[in-house]
Amino acid sequence: MIPLPTIRASNARLRTLPPRAVSIFAPNHERGVYPDDLSLRTHHSVLNHLSHAVFMTTFSFLHIAAQNPSLSCLHIHPGFVKMPEFEHARFSLLVKWLFHWVVLPLLKPFLLGLKESGERNLFMAMRARFRGKEGGEGEAGTMVPVVEEGVATRVATGVNGLIGGGVYAWGAKGLGDKVWEHTMKAFETIERGDVFVD
């Protein structure tokens, strides 16, 4: 992964490649957002934190893509992937045993391996269907063509309602700016060494 400022300052060959920002997380797992409680001080729960992290990722992508029209931002769900982290996490031996000998065998038919999940996500990230707002035909040489099973497919509609809008996930009017300001305020407060309280 090459940071966007590096691409801008790089040689002409690297600048011809279409820039991509990919978040492999949990789109479509949104439960709702609390615009007046973005830090979830009064709506604290694991599922609310997951939901807000998903929304904030998407809204951050909207802000970044608006400033960088050639950038394509994808928020991708990796699928149901068997990861070794659970077995190495700090769970009790009973929980680990139950997961390994009861839960995992039941889920096995639905699980993807790490390699297959990675291949699927790389394929999604390299599709011309999900191009940047200003991505033109010049991307054709470096992108997977916009064709599925021999049938030409149109470029996807972004969250802003435009074909090839640059951000492909869920969006809501006006809330993205509020989320961006909240996040930047939190970063600035933490950089000063203060505790963020909103």
PDB file of C-alpha atoms in Angstrom:
ATOM      1  CA  MET A   1       0.000   0.000   0.000  1.00  0.00           C
ATOM      2  CA  ILE A   2       1.392   3.374  -1.012  1.00  0.00           C
ATOM      3  CA  PRO A   3       0.195   6.511   0.817  1.00  0.00           C
ATOM      4  CA  LEU A   4      -1.635   9.028  -1.387  1.00  0.00           C
ATOM      5  CA  PRO A   5       0.910  11.880  -0.852  1.00  0.00           C
ATOM      6  CA  THR A   6       3.658   9.529  -2.065  1.00  0.00           C
ATOM      7  CA  ILE A   7       1.696   8.752  -5.232  1.00  0.00           C
ATOM      8  CA  ARG A   8       1.173  12.464  -5.909  1.00  0.00           C
ATOM      9  CA  ALA A   9       4.887  13.187  -5.549  1.00  0.00           C
ATOM     10  CA  SER A  10       6.075  10.083  -7.391  1.00  0.00           C
ATOM     11  CA  ASN A  11       7.189   9.464 -10.935  1.00  0.00           C
ATOM     12  CA  ALA A  12       4.772   9.615 -13.871  1.00  0.00           C
ATOM     13  CA  ARG A  13       4.427   5.803 -14.181  1.00  0.00           C
ATOM     14  CA  LEU A  14       3.176   5.381 -10.615  1.00  0.00           C
ATOM     15  CA  ARG A  15       0.747   8.293 -11.029  1.00  0.00           C
ATOM     16  CA  THR A  16      -0.909   6.533 -13.998  1.00  0.00           C
ATOM     17  CA  LEU A  17      -2.047   3.679 -11.767  1.00  0.00           C
ATOM     18  CA  PRO A  18      -5.542   4.274 -10.368  1.00  0.00           C
ATOM     19  CA  PRO A  19      -5.277   4.999  -6.632  1.00  0.00           C
ATOM     20  CA  ARG A  20      -7.369   2.812  -4.343  1.00  0.00           C
ATOM     21  CA  ALA A  21      -8.210   2.983  -0.649  1.00  0.00           C
ATOM     22  CA  VAL A  22      -9.579  -0.285   0.666  1.00  0.00           C
ATOM     23  CA  SER A  23     -11.047  -0.995   4.083  1.00  0.00           C
ATOM     24  CA  ILE A  24     -11.653  -4.656   4.768  1.00  0.00           C
ATOM     25  CA  PHE A  25     -14.065  -4.436   7.646  1.00  0.00           C
ATOM     26  CA  ALA A  26     -17.822  -4.825   8.060  1.00  0.00           C
ATOM     27  CA  PRO A  27     -19.989  -2.830   5.651  1.00  0.00           C
ATOM     28  CA  ASN A  28     -23.678  -3.721   5.823  1.00  0.00           C
ATOM     29  CA  HIS A  29     -23.366  -4.375   9.555  1.00  0.00           C
ATOM     30  CA  GLU A  30     -24.696  -0.946  10.453  1.00  0.00           C
ATOM     31  CA  ARG A  31     -27.388  -0.954  13.129  1.00  0.00           C
ATOM     32  CA  GLY A  32     -27.858   2.774  13.251  1.00  0.00           C
ATOM     33  CA  VAL A  33     -25.913   5.885  14.056  1.00  0.00           C
ATOM     34  CA  TYR A  34     -26.361   8.351  16.899  1.00  0.00           C
ATOM     35  CA  PRO A  35     -25.488  11.769  15.395  1.00  0.00           C
ATOM     36  CA  ASP A  36     -25.709  13.485  18.795  1.00  0.00           C
ATOM     37  CA  ASP A  37     -23.593  10.820  20.507  1.00  0.00           C
ATOM     38  CA  LEU A  38     -20.813   9.962  18.036  1.00  0.00           C
ATOM     39  CA  SER A  39     -18.503   8.896  20.883  1.00  0.00           C
ATOM     40  CA  LEU A  40     -21.242   6.594  22.215  1.00  0.00           C
ATOM     41  CA  ARG A  41     -20.984   7.949  25.751  1.00  0.00           C
ATOM     42  CA  THR A  42     -24.672   7.186  26.418  1.00  0.00           C
ATOM     43  CA  HIS A  43     -25.276   4.410  23.852  1.00  0.00           C
ATOM     44  CA  HIS A  44     -22.292   2.228  24.765  1.00  0.00           C
ATOM     45  CA  SER A  45     -22.432  -1.389  23.514  1.00  0.00           C
ATOM     46  CA  VAL A  46     -20.238  -3.666  21.409  1.00  0.00           C
ATOM     47  CA  LEU A  47     -22.701  -3.685  18.501  1.00  0.00           C
ATOM     48  CA  ASN A  48     -23.116   0.108  18.584  1.00  0.00           C
ATOM     49  CA  HIS A  49     -19.320   0.532  18.525  1.00  0.00           C
ATOM     50  CA  LEU A  50     -19.095  -1.822  15.522  1.00  0.00           C
ATOM     51  CA  SER A  51     -21.873   0.067  13.761  1.00  0.00           C
ATOM     52  CA  HIS A  52     -20.289   3.473  14.392  1.00  0.00           C
ATOM     53  CA  ALA A  53     -16.859   2.252  13.253  1.00  0.00           C
ATOM     54  CA  VAL A  54     -18.434   1.063   9.993  1.00  0.00           C
ATOM     55  CA  PHE A  55     -20.275   4.357   9.454  1.00  0.00           C
ATOM     56  CA  MET A  56     -17.197   6.422  10.329  1.00  0.00           C
ATOM     57  CA  THR A  57     -15.042   4.461   7.889  1.00  0.00           C
ATOM     58  CA  THR A  58     -17.532   5.087   5.097  1.00  0.00           C
ATOM     59  CA  PHE A  59     -17.970   8.777   5.944  1.00  0.00           C
ATOM     60  CA  SER A  60     -14.189   9.247   6.131  1.00  0.00           C
ATOM     61  CA  PHE A  61     -13.918   7.673   2.682  1.00  0.00           C
ATOM     62  CA  LEU A  62     -16.540  10.116   1.390  1.00  0.00           C
ATOM     63  CA  HIS A  63     -14.528  13.071   2.678  1.00  0.00           C
ATOM     64  CA  ILE A  64     -11.192  11.779   1.349  1.00  0.00           C
ATOM     65  CA  ALA A  65     -12.668  10.866  -2.069  1.00  0.00           C
ATOM     66  CA  ALA A  66     -14.245  14.326  -2.398  1.00  0.00           C
ATOM     67  CA  GLN A  67     -10.761  15.853  -2.008  1.00  0.00           C
ATOM     68  CA  ASN A  68      -9.171  13.280  -4.346  1.00  0.00           C
ATOM     69  CA  PRO A  69     -11.551  12.639  -7.290  1.00  0.00           C
ATOM     70  CA  SER A  70      -9.313  10.036  -8.950  1.00  0.00           C
ATOM     71  CA  LEU A  71      -9.246   7.962  -5.758  1.00  0.00           C
ATOM     72  CA  SER A  72     -11.587   5.000  -5.457  1.00  0.00           C
ATOM     73  CA  CYS A  73     -12.567   3.985  -1.926  1.00  0.00           C
ATOM     74  CA  LEU A  74     -13.944   0.528  -1.272  1.00  0.00           C
ATOM     75  CA  HIS A  75     -15.329  -0.716   2.014  1.00  0.00           C
ATOM     76  CA  ILE A  76     -15.307  -4.502   1.628  1.00  0.00           C
ATOM     77  CA  HIS A  77     -16.567  -7.276   3.886  1.00  0.00           C
ATOM     78  CA  PRO A  78     -13.996 -10.094   3.887  1.00  0.00           C
ATOM     79  CA  GLY A  79     -16.531 -12.895   4.160  1.00  0.00           C
ATOM     80  CA  PHE A  80     -16.720 -15.398   6.982  1.00  0.00           C
ATOM     81  CA  VAL A  81     -13.017 -16.163   7.427  1.00  0.00           C
ATOM     82  CA  LYS A  82     -11.346 -18.703   9.697  1.00  0.00           C
ATOM     83  CA  MET A  83      -8.720 -16.726  11.577  1.00  0.00           C
ATOM     84  CA  PRO A  84      -6.211 -18.105  14.095  1.00  0.00           C
ATOM     85  CA  GLU A  85      -6.610 -15.065  16.355  1.00  0.00           C
ATOM     86  CA  PHE A  86      -9.540 -16.522  18.281  1.00  0.00           C
ATOM     87  CA  GLU A  87      -7.510 -19.508  19.449  1.00  0.00           C
ATOM     88  CA  HIS A  88      -4.663 -17.230  20.572  1.00  0.00           C
ATOM     89  CA  ALA A  89      -6.878 -14.623  22.237  1.00  0.00           C
ATOM     90  CA  ARG A  90      -7.274 -14.273  25.990  1.00  0.00           C
ATOM     91  CA  PHE A  91     -10.373 -16.411  26.351  1.00  0.00           C
ATOM     92  CA  SER A  92     -10.771 -19.091  28.976  1.00  0.00           C
ATOM     93  CA  LEU A  93      -9.718 -22.624  28.095  1.00  0.00           C
ATOM     94  CA  LEU A  94     -13.385 -23.671  28.146  1.00  0.00           C
ATOM     95  CA  VAL A  95     -14.365 -21.017  25.576  1.00  0.00           C
ATOM     96  CA  LYS A  96     -11.413 -21.940  23.354  1.00  0.00           C
ATOM     97  CA  TRP A  97     -12.283 -25.638  23.634  1.00  0.00           C
ATOM     98  CA  LEU A  98     -15.955 -24.994  22.768  1.00  0.00           C
ATOM     99  CA  PHE A  99     -14.966 -22.855  19.804  1.00  0.00           C
ATOM    100  CA  HIS A 100     -12.436 -25.355  18.461  1.00  0.00           C
ATOM    101  CA  TRP A 101     -14.451 -28.564  18.982  1.00  0.00           C
ATOM    102  CA  VAL A 102     -18.092 -27.413  18.728  1.00  0.00           C
ATOM    103  CA  VAL A 103     -18.534 -24.066  16.966  1.00  0.00           C
ATOM    104  CA  LEU A 104     -15.792 -24.356  14.332  1.00  0.00           C
ATOM    105  CA  PRO A 105     -16.920 -27.783  13.012  1.00  0.00           C
ATOM    106  CA  LEU A 106     -20.484 -26.468  12.642  1.00  0.00           C
ATOM    107  CA  LEU A 107     -19.309 -23.367  10.776  1.00  0.00           C
ATOM    108  CA  LYS A 108     -16.677 -25.072   8.609  1.00  0.00           C
ATOM    109  CA  PRO A 109     -18.885 -25.397   5.478  1.00  0.00           C
ATOM    110  CA  PHE A 110     -19.423 -21.625   5.508  1.00  0.00           C
ATOM    111  CA  LEU A 111     -15.852 -20.484   6.230  1.00  0.00           C
ATOM    112  CA  LEU A 112     -13.353 -19.080   3.747  1.00  0.00           C
ATOM    113  CA  GLY A 113      -9.651 -19.661   4.095  1.00  0.00           C
ATOM    114  CA  LEU A 114      -7.361 -16.653   4.534  1.00  0.00           C
ATOM    115  CA  LYS A 115      -5.922 -17.092   1.034  1.00  0.00           C
ATOM    116  CA  GLU A 116      -9.314 -17.282  -0.699  1.00  0.00           C
ATOM    117  CA  SER A 117     -10.615 -14.282   1.234  1.00  0.00           C
ATOM    118  CA  GLY A 118      -7.514 -12.303   0.278  1.00  0.00           C
ATOM    119  CA  GLU A 119      -7.868 -13.248  -3.392  1.00  0.00           C
ATOM    120  CA  ARG A 120     -11.536 -12.228  -3.450  1.00  0.00           C
ATOM    121  CA  ASN A 121     -10.823  -8.883  -1.812  1.00  0.00           C
ATOM    122  CA  LEU A 122      -7.885  -8.141  -4.108  1.00  0.00           C
ATOM    123  CA  PHE A 123     -10.106  -8.920  -7.105  1.00  0.00           C
ATOM    124  CA  MET A 124     -12.780  -6.511  -5.817  1.00  0.00           C
ATOM    125  CA  ALA A 125     -10.177  -3.815  -5.207  1.00  0.00           C
ATOM    126  CA  MET A 126      -8.859  -4.117  -8.774  1.00  0.00           C
ATOM    127  CA  ARG A 127     -12.191  -3.970 -10.623  1.00  0.00           C
ATOM    128  CA  ALA A 128     -12.756  -1.102 -13.015  1.00  0.00           C
ATOM    129  CA  ARG A 129     -16.405  -1.173 -11.981  1.00  0.00           C
ATOM    130  CA  PHE A 130     -15.372   0.580  -8.752  1.00  0.00           C
ATOM    131  CA  ARG A 131     -13.310   3.397 -10.223  1.00  0.00           C
ATOM    132  CA  GLY A 132     -12.667   6.850  -8.838  1.00  0.00           C
ATOM    133  CA  LYS A 133     -15.010   9.726  -9.652  1.00  0.00           C
ATOM    134  CA  GLU A 134     -12.587  11.037 -12.286  1.00  0.00           C
ATOM    135  CA  GLY A 135     -11.367   7.578 -13.325  1.00  0.00           C
ATOM    136  CA  GLY A 136     -11.613   7.334 -17.072  1.00  0.00           C
ATOM    137  CA  GLU A 137     -10.863   4.844 -19.771  1.00  0.00           C
ATOM    138  CA  GLY A 138      -7.151   5.116 -18.962  1.00  0.00           C
ATOM    139  CA  GLU A 139      -7.712   2.669 -16.128  1.00  0.00           C
ATOM    140  CA  ALA A 140      -8.506  -0.169 -18.526  1.00  0.00           C
ATOM    141  CA  GLY A 141      -4.898  -1.348 -18.797  1.00  0.00           C
ATOM    142  CA  THR A 142      -4.425  -1.828 -15.070  1.00  0.00           C
ATOM    143  CA  MET A 143      -7.906  -2.817 -13.980  1.00  0.00           C
ATOM    144  CA  VAL A 144     -10.044  -5.921 -14.336  1.00  0.00           C
ATOM    145  CA  PRO A 145     -12.469  -5.027 -17.169  1.00  0.00           C
ATOM    146  CA  VAL A 146     -16.081  -4.171 -16.405  1.00  0.00           C
ATOM    147  CA  VAL A 147     -17.352  -7.516 -17.734  1.00  0.00           C
ATOM    148  CA  GLU A 148     -19.016 -10.320 -15.796  1.00  0.00           C
ATOM    149  CA  GLU A 149     -19.591 -13.736 -17.388  1.00  0.00           C
ATOM    150  CA  GLY A 150     -19.201 -12.333 -20.895  1.00  0.00           C
ATOM    151  CA  VAL A 151     -21.755  -9.567 -20.360  1.00  0.00           C
ATOM    152  CA  ALA A 152     -20.651  -5.951 -20.142  1.00  0.00           C
ATOM    153  CA  THR A 153     -21.565  -4.485 -16.768  1.00  0.00           C
ATOM    154  CA  ARG A 154     -22.014  -0.808 -16.051  1.00  0.00           C
ATOM    155  CA  VAL A 155     -19.829   1.022 -13.625  1.00  0.00           C
ATOM    156  CA  ALA A 156     -21.314   0.899 -10.120  1.00  0.00           C
ATOM    157  CA  THR A 157     -23.259   3.776  -8.600  1.00  0.00           C
ATOM    158  CA  GLY A 158     -21.436   5.403  -5.702  1.00  0.00           C
ATOM    159  CA  VAL A 159     -22.951   6.493  -2.414  1.00  0.00           C
ATOM    160  CA  ASN A 160     -23.353   9.995  -3.862  1.00  0.00           C
ATOM    161  CA  GLY A 161     -25.763   8.619  -6.492  1.00  0.00           C
ATOM    162  CA  LEU A 162     -23.340   9.136  -9.393  1.00  0.00           C
ATOM    163  CA  ILE A 163     -22.181   6.333 -11.649  1.00  0.00           C
ATOM    164  CA  GLY A 164     -18.515   5.908 -10.820  1.00  0.00           C
ATOM    165  CA  GLY A 165     -18.980   8.129  -7.755  1.00  0.00           C
ATOM    166  CA  GLY A 166     -15.735   6.965  -6.148  1.00  0.00           C
ATOM    167  CA  VAL A 167     -17.082   5.662  -2.818  1.00  0.00           C
ATOM    168  CA  TYR A 168     -19.023   2.444  -2.761  1.00  0.00           C
ATOM    169  CA  ALA A 169     -20.892   1.843   0.492  1.00  0.00           C
ATOM    170  CA  TRP A 170     -23.784   3.391   2.401  1.00  0.00           C
ATOM    171  CA  GLY A 171     -24.086   7.165   2.786  1.00  0.00           C
ATOM    172  CA  ALA A 172     -26.337   9.720   4.478  1.00  0.00           C
ATOM    173  CA  LYS A 173     -26.711  13.402   3.668  1.00  0.00           C
ATOM    174  CA  GLY A 174     -24.862  15.816   5.925  1.00  0.00           C
ATOM    175  CA  LEU A 175     -23.798  13.284   8.522  1.00  0.00           C
ATOM    176  CA  GLY A 176     -20.477  12.576   6.798  1.00  0.00           C
ATOM    177  CA  ASP A 177     -19.196  16.108   7.459  1.00  0.00           C
ATOM    178  CA  LYS A 178     -20.229  15.870  11.102  1.00  0.00           C
ATOM    179  CA  VAL A 179     -18.424  12.529  11.487  1.00  0.00           C
ATOM    180  CA  TRP A 180     -15.278  13.923   9.814  1.00  0.00           C
ATOM    181  CA  GLU A 181     -15.217  16.992  12.086  1.00  0.00           C
ATOM    182  CA  HIS A 182     -15.777  14.809  15.168  1.00  0.00           C
ATOM    183  CA  THR A 183     -12.948  12.451  14.175  1.00  0.00           C
ATOM    184  CA  MET A 184     -10.487  15.261  13.397  1.00  0.00           C
ATOM    185  CA  LYS A 185     -11.343  16.964  16.708  1.00  0.00           C
ATOM    186  CA  ALA A 186     -10.634  13.691  18.534  1.00  0.00           C
ATOM    187  CA  PHE A 187      -7.264  13.278  16.771  1.00  0.00           C
ATOM    188  CA  GLU A 188      -6.231  16.883  17.512  1.00  0.00           C
ATOM    189  CA  THR A 189      -7.166  16.515  21.187  1.00  0.00           C
ATOM    190  CA  ILE A 190      -5.222  13.269  21.534  1.00  0.00           C
ATOM    191  CA  GLU A 191      -2.182  14.752  19.712  1.00  0.00           C
ATOM    192  CA  ARG A 192      -2.103  17.542  22.327  1.00  0.00           C
ATOM    193  CA  GLY A 193      -1.987  14.866  25.020  1.00  0.00           C
ATOM    194  CA  ASP A 194      -5.463  15.698  26.317  1.00  0.00           C
ATOM    195  CA  VAL A 195      -8.378  13.350  26.925  1.00  0.00           C
ATOM    196  CA  PHE A 196     -11.085  13.583  24.264  1.00  0.00           C
ATOM    197  CA  VAL A 197     -14.468  14.413  25.766  1.00  0.00           C
ATOM    198  CA  ASP A 198     -17.249  15.579  23.509  1.00  0.00           C
TER     199      ASP A 198
END
